[in-house]
CSV table of C-alpha atoms in Angstrom, one decimal:
chain,number,residue,atom,x,y,z
A,3,MET,CA,-78.4,137.1,47.8
A,4,ILE,CA,-75.1,138.0,46.2
A,5,ASN,CA,-72.8,140.5,48.0
A,6,SER,CA,-71.2,142.5,45.1
A,7,ASN,CA,-68.7,144.3,47.5
A,8,MET,CA,-66.9,141.3,48.5
A,9,LYS,CA,-63.5,141.5,46.7
A,10,PRO,CA,-62.3,137.3,46.2
A,11,THR,CA,-58.8,136.5,46.6
A,12,ILE,CA,-57.0,135.4,43.4
A,13,VAL,CA,-55.3,132.1,43.6
A,14,ARG,CA,-53.8,129.4,41.0
A,15,LYS,CA,-53.3,125.7,42.5
A,16,GLY,CA,-51.0,123.6,40.8
A,17,HIS,CA,-48.7,124.0,37.8
A,18,LEU,CA,-47.8,122.7,34.7
A,19,ALA,CA,-44.0,124.6,34.8
A,20,LYS,CA,-41.9,122.4,36.9
A,21,LYS,CA,-38.8,124.5,36.6
A,22,ILE,CA,-38.5,128.1,34.9
A,23,VAL,CA,-35.2,129.8,34.2
A,24,ILE,CA,-35.2,133.7,34.0
A,25,VAL,CA,-32.2,135.6,32.7
A,26,ASP,CA,-32.3,139.3,33.6
A,27,GLY,CA,-30.5,142.5,33.3
A,28,GLN,CA,-30.5,146.0,32.2
A,29,PRO,CA,-30.4,147.0,28.4
A,30,GLY,CA,-26.7,146.0,27.1
A,31,CYS,CA,-25.8,143.9,29.9
A,32,GLY,CA,-25.3,141.1,27.4
A,33,LYS,CA,-27.9,138.8,28.4
A,34,THR,CA,-28.7,137.6,24.9
A,35,VAL,CA,-25.4,136.1,24.9
A,36,LEU,CA,-26.0,134.0,27.8
A,37,SER,CA,-29.6,132.8,26.6
A,38,PRO,CA,-28.8,130.9,23.6
A,39,ILE,CA,-26.1,129.0,25.9
A,40,ILE,CA,-28.5,127.9,28.2
A,41,SER,CA,-31.1,127.1,25.5
A,42,SER,CA,-28.8,124.5,24.2
A,43,MET,CA,-28.6,122.7,27.5
A,44,ASP,CA,-30.6,119.8,28.0
A,45,ARG,CA,-34.5,120.2,28.1
A,46,VAL,CA,-34.0,124.0,28.3
A,47,GLU,CA,-36.4,125.6,25.8
A,48,LEU,CA,-36.1,128.4,23.2
A,49,LEU,CA,-35.7,132.0,24.7
A,50,SER,CA,-38.7,133.7,25.0
A,51,TYR,CA,-39.2,137.3,26.0
A,52,SER,CA,-42.0,137.8,28.8
A,53,PHE,CA,-43.1,141.3,28.7
A,54,GLU,CA,-46.4,140.7,30.4
A,55,ILE,CA,-44.7,139.2,33.7
A,56,GLU,CA,-42.6,142.5,33.6
A,57,PHE,CA,-45.5,144.5,33.1
A,58,ILE,CA,-47.1,142.9,36.3
A,59,CYS,CA,-44.2,143.0,38.5
A,60,ARG,CA,-43.7,146.7,37.7
A,61,LEU,CA,-47.6,147.8,38.1
A,62,PHE,CA,-47.3,145.5,41.5
A,63,HIS,CA,-44.3,147.4,42.5
A,64,LEU,CA,-46.0,150.7,41.9
A,65,GLN,CA,-48.8,149.6,43.9
A,66,LYS,CA,-51.4,149.5,41.2
A,67,ILE,CA,-52.1,145.7,41.5
A,68,GLU,CA,-52.9,143.6,44.7
A,69,GLN,CA,-50.2,141.0,45.7
A,70,ASP,CA,-52.7,138.0,45.4
A,71,ALA,CA,-53.5,139.3,41.8
A,72,ALA,CA,-49.9,139.6,40.7
A,73,VAL,CA,-48.9,136.2,42.3
A,74,ALA,CA,-51.5,134.3,40.5
A,75,MET,CA,-50.9,136.0,37.4
A,76,VAL,CA,-47.3,135.2,37.2
A,77,LYS,CA,-48.5,131.4,38.0
A,78,MET,CA,-51.1,131.6,35.0
A,79,LEU,CA,-48.5,133.3,32.5
A,80,THR,CA,-45.9,131.1,32.9
A,81,ASP,CA,-47.9,128.0,32.5
A,82,HIS,CA,-49.6,129.3,29.5
A,83,LYS,CA,-46.4,130.4,28.0
A,84,LEU,CA,-44.9,126.6,28.2
A,85,TYR,CA,-48.3,125.4,27.3
A,86,GLN,CA,-48.5,127.6,24.2
A,87,THR,CA,-44.6,126.4,23.5
A,88,MET,CA,-45.3,122.8,23.6
A,89,MET,CA,-48.2,123.1,21.3
A,90,GLY,CA,-46.2,125.0,18.5
A,91,ARG,CA,-48.2,128.2,19.6
A,92,ASP,CA,-46.8,132.1,19.9
A,93,THR,CA,-43.3,130.5,18.9
A,94,ASN,CA,-41.1,133.0,17.0
A,95,PHE,CA,-40.4,131.8,13.4
A,96,ARG,CA,-39.0,135.5,12.4
A,97,TYR,CA,-35.8,134.4,11.0
A,98,SER,CA,-33.7,137.4,11.8
A,99,ASP,CA,-34.6,137.8,15.7
A,100,LEU,CA,-32.6,136.8,18.7
A,101,SER,CA,-35.4,134.6,20.2
A,102,SER,CA,-36.2,133.1,16.7
A,103,VAL,CA,-36.3,129.4,16.3
A,104,PHE,CA,-33.8,129.8,13.6
A,105,TYR,CA,-31.5,131.0,16.3
A,106,ASP,CA,-31.8,128.2,18.5
A,107,SER,CA,-29.7,125.3,18.7
A,108,SER,CA,-32.3,122.8,18.4
A,109,PRO,CA,-34.8,124.2,16.0
A,110,TRP,CA,-36.4,121.2,14.4
A,111,ARG,CA,-38.4,120.5,17.7
A,112,TYR,CA,-40.6,123.6,17.3
A,113,PHE,CA,-41.3,122.4,13.7
A,114,MET,CA,-42.2,119.1,14.7
A,115,ARG,CA,-44.7,120.2,17.3
A,116,ILE,CA,-46.8,121.9,14.6
A,117,PHE,CA,-47.8,118.6,13.7
A,118,GLN,CA,-47.8,116.8,17.0
A,119,GLU,CA,-50.9,116.0,18.9
A,120,GLY,CA,-51.8,119.0,21.2
A,121,ASP,CA,-54.5,119.9,23.8
A,122,MET,CA,-55.4,116.8,25.9
A,123,ALA,CA,-51.5,115.2,25.3
A,124,ILE,CA,-49.6,118.4,26.3
A,125,PRO,CA,-49.7,118.2,30.2
A,126,GLY,CA,-48.4,114.3,29.8
A,127,ARG,CA,-45.9,115.7,27.3
A,128,ILE,CA,-44.9,118.1,29.9
A,129,ASN,CA,-44.5,115.4,32.6
A,130,LYS,CA,-42.7,113.0,30.6
A,131,GLN,CA,-40.1,115.7,29.0
A,132,ARG,CA,-39.7,118.0,31.6
A,133,PRO,CA,-39.1,121.0,29.5
A,134,ILE,CA,-37.4,123.9,31.3
A,135,LEU,CA,-39.3,127.4,30.5
A,136,ASN,CA,-36.4,129.7,29.2
A,137,LEU,CA,-37.3,133.5,29.7
A,138,THR,CA,-35.2,136.3,28.8
A,139,THR,CA,-36.5,139.7,30.7
A,140,HIS,CA,-35.4,143.7,31.0
A,141,ASP,CA,-34.5,144.9,34.7
A,142,LEU,CA,-36.9,142.5,36.1
A,143,LEU,CA,-35.0,141.5,39.5
A,144,GLY,CA,-35.5,144.8,41.1
A,145,PHE,CA,-39.4,144.2,41.0
A,146,SER,CA,-39.5,140.5,41.3
A,147,GLU,CA,-41.2,139.8,44.5
A,148,PRO,CA,-44.5,138.2,42.6
A,149,ILE,CA,-41.8,136.2,40.6
A,150,PHE,CA,-40.5,134.4,43.7
A,151,ARG,CA,-43.7,134.3,45.8
A,152,GLY,CA,-45.5,132.6,43.0
A,153,LEU,CA,-43.0,130.5,41.5
A,154,GLY,CA,-41.1,129.6,44.6
A,155,GLU,CA,-38.5,126.8,44.5
A,156,ARG,CA,-39.3,126.5,40.8
A,157,VAL,CA,-37.6,129.4,39.7
A,158,VAL,CA,-34.0,130.2,39.3
A,159,LEU,CA,-33.3,134.1,37.9
A,160,ILE,CA,-29.9,134.6,36.7
A,161,GLU,CA,-28.9,138.4,36.8
A,162,VAL,CA,-26.3,139.3,34.1
A,163,ILE,CA,-24.4,142.6,35.2
A,164,ARG,CA,-22.2,144.4,33.1
A,165,HIS,CA,-19.8,147.7,33.4
A,166,PRO,CA,-22.0,150.8,33.5
A,167,LEU,CA,-19.8,152.4,30.8
A,168,TYR,CA,-20.7,149.1,28.4
A,169,MET,CA,-24.3,149.7,28.9
A,170,LEU,CA,-24.1,153.5,28.7
A,171,ILE,CA,-24.6,154.0,24.7
A,172,GLN,CA,-27.2,151.7,24.3
A,173,GLN,CA,-29.3,153.3,26.8
A,174,THR,CA,-28.8,156.2,25.8
A,175,LEU,CA,-29.8,155.2,22.2
A,176,ASN,CA,-32.9,153.7,23.7
A,177,PHE,CA,-33.9,157.0,25.5
A,178,GLU,CA,-33.5,158.9,21.9
A,179,ARG,CA,-35.4,156.3,19.9
A,180,LEU,CA,-38.1,155.1,22.4
A,181,LEU,CA,-38.9,157.9,24.7
A,182,ASP,CA,-42.5,159.4,24.2
A,183,ASN,CA,-42.8,156.9,21.0
A,184,PRO,CA,-45.7,154.8,20.8
A,185,ARG,CA,-43.5,151.9,19.5
A,186,ASP,CA,-42.3,151.6,23.1
A,187,ILE,CA,-44.8,149.5,24.8
A,188,GLN,CA,-43.8,149.8,28.5
A,189,VAL,CA,-45.4,150.7,31.7
A,190,SER,CA,-45.3,154.9,32.3
A,191,ILE,CA,-46.2,157.1,34.9
A,192,LYS,CA,-47.7,160.8,34.6
A,193,TYR,CA,-45.7,163.4,35.7
A,194,GLY,CA,-47.6,166.6,35.2
A,195,LYS,CA,-48.4,166.9,31.5
A,196,SER,CA,-45.6,164.3,30.9
A,197,GLN,CA,-45.5,160.5,30.7
A,198,LEU,CA,-42.4,158.9,32.2
A,199,PRO,CA,-41.2,155.6,32.1
A,200,TYR,CA,-41.9,153.3,35.3
A,201,PHE,CA,-38.3,153.6,36.4
A,202,ALA,CA,-38.6,157.6,36.8
A,203,ASN,CA,-41.1,156.9,39.5
A,204,GLY,CA,-39.3,159.0,42.8
A,205,TRP,CA,-36.9,161.1,40.8
A,206,GLU,CA,-39.2,162.6,38.1
A,207,GLU,CA,-38.3,166.1,38.4
A,208,ILE,CA,-34.5,165.1,37.6
A,209,PHE,CA,-35.4,162.7,35.0
A,210,GLU,CA,-37.6,165.6,33.2
A,211,LYS,CA,-34.9,168.1,33.7
A,212,SER,CA,-31.5,165.5,32.2
A,213,ASN,CA,-30.6,165.4,28.5
A,214,LEU,CA,-30.1,161.7,27.3
A,215,VAL,CA,-26.9,160.3,28.6
A,216,GLU,CA,-27.9,162.2,32.0
A,217,LYS,CA,-31.2,160.0,31.9
A,218,SER,CA,-29.1,156.9,30.9
A,219,ILE,CA,-26.6,157.4,34.0
A,220,TYR,CA,-29.1,158.0,36.5
A,221,SER,CA,-31.5,155.1,35.1
A,222,ILE,CA,-28.7,152.6,35.4
A,223,ALA,CA,-28.0,154.0,39.0
A,224,ARG,CA,-31.6,153.8,40.2
A,225,CYS,CA,-32.2,150.2,38.7
A,226,LYS,CA,-28.7,149.1,40.7
A,227,GLU,CA,-30.3,150.6,44.0
A,228,LEU,CA,-33.8,148.7,43.3
A,229,THR,CA,-32.0,145.4,42.2
A,230,ASP,CA,-29.6,145.4,45.6
A,231,LEU,CA,-32.5,146.3,47.5
A,232,MET,CA,-34.7,143.5,46.4
A,233,ARG,CA,-31.6,141.1,46.4
A,234,THR,CA,-31.4,141.9,50.0
A,235,LYS,CA,-34.8,141.3,50.8
A,236,LEU,CA,-35.1,138.1,48.9
A,237,LYS,CA,-31.6,136.9,50.3
A,238,ASP,CA,-32.8,134.7,53.2
A,239,ASN,CA,-35.8,132.8,51.6
A,240,TYR,CA,-34.7,132.5,47.7
A,241,GLY,CA,-31.0,133.5,47.4
A,242,LYS,CA,-29.7,130.1,46.3
A,243,GLN,CA,-32.2,130.9,43.4
A,244,ILE,CA,-30.4,134.1,42.3
A,245,ILE,CA,-27.0,133.8,40.2
A,246,THR,CA,-25.4,136.9,39.5
A,247,ILE,CA,-23.1,136.4,36.8
A,248,PRO,CA,-20.7,139.4,35.6
A,249,PHE,CA,-20.6,139.5,31.7
A,250,GLU,CA,-17.1,140.4,31.5
A,251,SER,CA,-16.1,137.3,33.7
A,252,PHE,CA,-18.3,135.0,32.0
A,253,VAL,CA,-17.1,136.0,28.5
A,254,LEU,CA,-13.5,135.3,29.7
A,255,LYS,CA,-13.9,132.4,31.7
A,256,PRO,CA,-17.3,130.9,31.4
A,257,TRP,CA,-17.0,127.4,32.8
A,258,PRO,CA,-17.4,128.1,36.4
A,259,TYR,CA,-20.8,129.8,35.6
A,260,ILE,CA,-21.8,127.3,33.2
A,261,ARG,CA,-21.3,124.4,35.9
A,262,LYS,CA,-23.1,126.4,38.4
A,263,ILE,CA,-26.1,127.0,36.1
A,264,GLU,CA,-26.3,122.8,35.3
A,265,THR,CA,-26.2,122.6,39.1
A,266,VAL,CA,-29.3,124.8,39.8
A,267,LEU,CA,-31.3,123.8,36.7
A,268,GLU,CA,-30.4,120.3,37.3
A,269,SER,CA,-29.5,120.1,33.8
A,270,ARG,CA,-26.6,119.4,31.7
A,271,ILE,CA,-24.6,120.9,28.7
A,272,THR,CA,-25.2,119.1,25.1
A,273,HIS,CA,-23.2,118.5,22.3
A,274,LYS,CA,-24.7,121.5,20.9
A,275,THR,CA,-23.5,124.0,23.8
A,276,LYS,CA,-20.1,124.4,22.6
A,277,LYS,CA,-21.2,125.0,19.6
A,278,VAL,CA,-23.4,127.8,20.6
A,279,MET,CA,-20.5,129.5,22.8
A,280,LYS,CA,-18.5,129.5,19.8
A,281,LYS,CA,-21.0,131.1,18.2
A,282,GLN,CA,-21.1,133.9,20.8
A,283,LYS,CA,-17.7,134.2,20.9
A,284,VAL,CA,-17.2,132.7,24.5
A,285,PRO,CA,-14.8,132.2,25.7
A,286,ARG,CA,-13.1,135.4,23.9
A,287,LYS,CA,-9.8,137.3,24.5
A,288,LYS,CA,-11.3,140.7,24.5
A,289,ILE,CA,-14.6,141.7,26.4
A,290,SER,CA,-16.2,144.0,23.5
A,291,ASP,CA,-15.3,141.4,20.9
A,292,SER,CA,-19.0,140.5,20.5
A,293,ILE,CA,-20.4,138.8,17.3
A,294,SER,CA,-21.4,141.3,14.4
A,295,LEU,CA,-25.2,141.4,14.3
A,296,ALA,CA,-27.4,144.3,12.8
A,297,ILE,CA,-29.2,144.6,16.4
A,298,TYR,CA,-26.0,145.1,18.1
A,299,LYS,CA,-24.9,147.8,15.6
A,300,ARG,CA,-28.2,149.3,15.8
A,301,CYS,CA,-28.0,149.5,20.0
A,302,GLY,CA,-24.4,151.1,19.4
A,303,TRP,CA,-21.7,148.4,19.5
A,304,GLU,CA,-18.8,149.0,17.2
A,305,PRO,CA,-15.8,146.4,16.8
A,306,PRO,CA,-13.2,146.7,19.4
A,307,GLU,CA,-10.2,149.1,18.6
A,308,LYS,CA,-7.0,146.5,18.0
A,309,ASN,CA,-4.4,149.2,19.3
A,310,LEU,CA,-6.9,150.1,22.3
A,311,THR,CA,-6.4,148.5,25.7
A,312,GLU,CA,-9.7,147.4,28.1
A,313,GLN,CA,-9.3,150.6,30.2
A,314,GLN,CA,-9.0,152.7,27.0
A,315,GLU,CA,-12.0,150.9,25.9
A,316,LEU,CA,-13.7,152.3,29.0
A,317,ASP,CA,-12.2,155.5,28.7
A,318,LYS,CA,-13.7,156.2,25.2
A,319,ARG,CA,-17.0,155.5,26.4
A,320,ARG,CA,-16.4,157.7,29.4
A,321,GLN,CA,-15.8,160.4,26.7
A,322,PHE,CA,-19.0,159.6,25.0
A,323,ALA,CA,-20.7,160.6,28.1
A,324,ILE,CA,-18.7,163.9,28.2
A,325,ASP,CA,-19.3,164.8,24.6
A,326,ASN,CA,-22.8,164.4,24.9
A,327,GLY,CA,-23.4,166.8,27.6
A,328,ALA,CA,-23.2,164.9,30.9
A,329,SER,CA,-23.2,167.2,33.8
A,330,ARG,CA,-20.6,167.4,36.9
A,331,ASP,CA,-23.5,165.4,39.0
A,332,ALA,CA,-23.9,162.9,36.2
A,333,LEU,CA,-20.4,162.1,35.9
A,334,GLU,CA,-20.0,161.7,39.5
A,335,THR,CA,-22.4,159.2,39.5
A,336,LEU,CA,-21.3,157.3,36.5
A,337,ASP,CA,-17.6,157.2,38.2
A,338,LYS,CA,-19.2,156.2,41.5
A,339,LEU,CA,-20.9,153.0,39.5
A,340,ARG,CA,-17.6,152.4,37.5
A,341,ASN,CA,-15.6,152.4,40.7
A,342,ASP,CA,-18.3,149.9,42.6
A,343,TYR,CA,-18.6,147.5,39.6
A,344,GLU,CA,-15.0,147.6,39.4
A,345,LYS,CA,-14.3,146.9,43.0
A,346,ASN,CA,-16.8,144.1,43.9
A,347,TYR,CA,-17.6,142.3,40.9
A,348,PHE,CA,-14.4,142.7,37.9
A,349,SER,CA,-11.1,144.1,38.0
A,350,PHE,CA,-9.9,145.4,34.6
A,351,GLU,CA,-6.3,145.5,35.8
A,352,GLU,CA,-6.7,141.6,36.1
A,353,ILE,CA,-6.5,141.3,32.3
């Protein structure tokens, strides 16, 4: 007789994806500058967003999914993503997207796959070509326990961090445009009669009372707190698989980071890597001198003012917080984030 009360343990043995690189960071951190450069390395696939894995990790953090299910789903989804990519399925051909085939350094490989033999031929092709799955994620490290439990030594997570003042405008605009907008397909939590984003868990009342720029400041702080806790938790077993890259250091002096990525991925740069770096304006003379893309402009980027120093660019962004009604407490939080970052990761006085 079947015992319907028994809860099975969810498992997945074996895997297709031999190596996975995840480029992660907060909105506005600059991870889409790094991801195409990594994609130009030997055997690395086109950058691909993996919202499903983000959702699973966040639900696990909120104790809404059991560990065995979360871990197995991460294994399944990474293998499924690679299988579909090698089949020529679920590949982004939208011309203007950052994750588009047309934005990749080797677009023709994805056109060729449409006409190649698939299905049973895919596992053998994976074993022969040893492709490296290249995922770009949002604010994942702080919720990444199922990633490392599931993928183990196969995964490398590259955390891109950036000065909080450089992320402030984009995150404020995100709240303005996406909060309570059905277009924002994201894990949400219930608070009274309100729907709040997952990262408001534990400080719901503050989130509700804050204006847009305050929400942005407190969210940056909360994300950093969760990320620091998880990095410490994973340090002993997976510390070598987590690479932290300050955006400012990378765009000014990228090569030490490029060499480290080559080593951990067991890959190497190709003749196309320098072309992609040039396209991304890496290295650059001024940190804010980004490429002029419509999506960056939509997220609040403006060309740097020629007469402003790096410090003055930062002060201009702090003034944005003041002009948009940041409270004294929010400004104190922002200043603490600023001081911690400049102390631990990048000093603008050295420029």
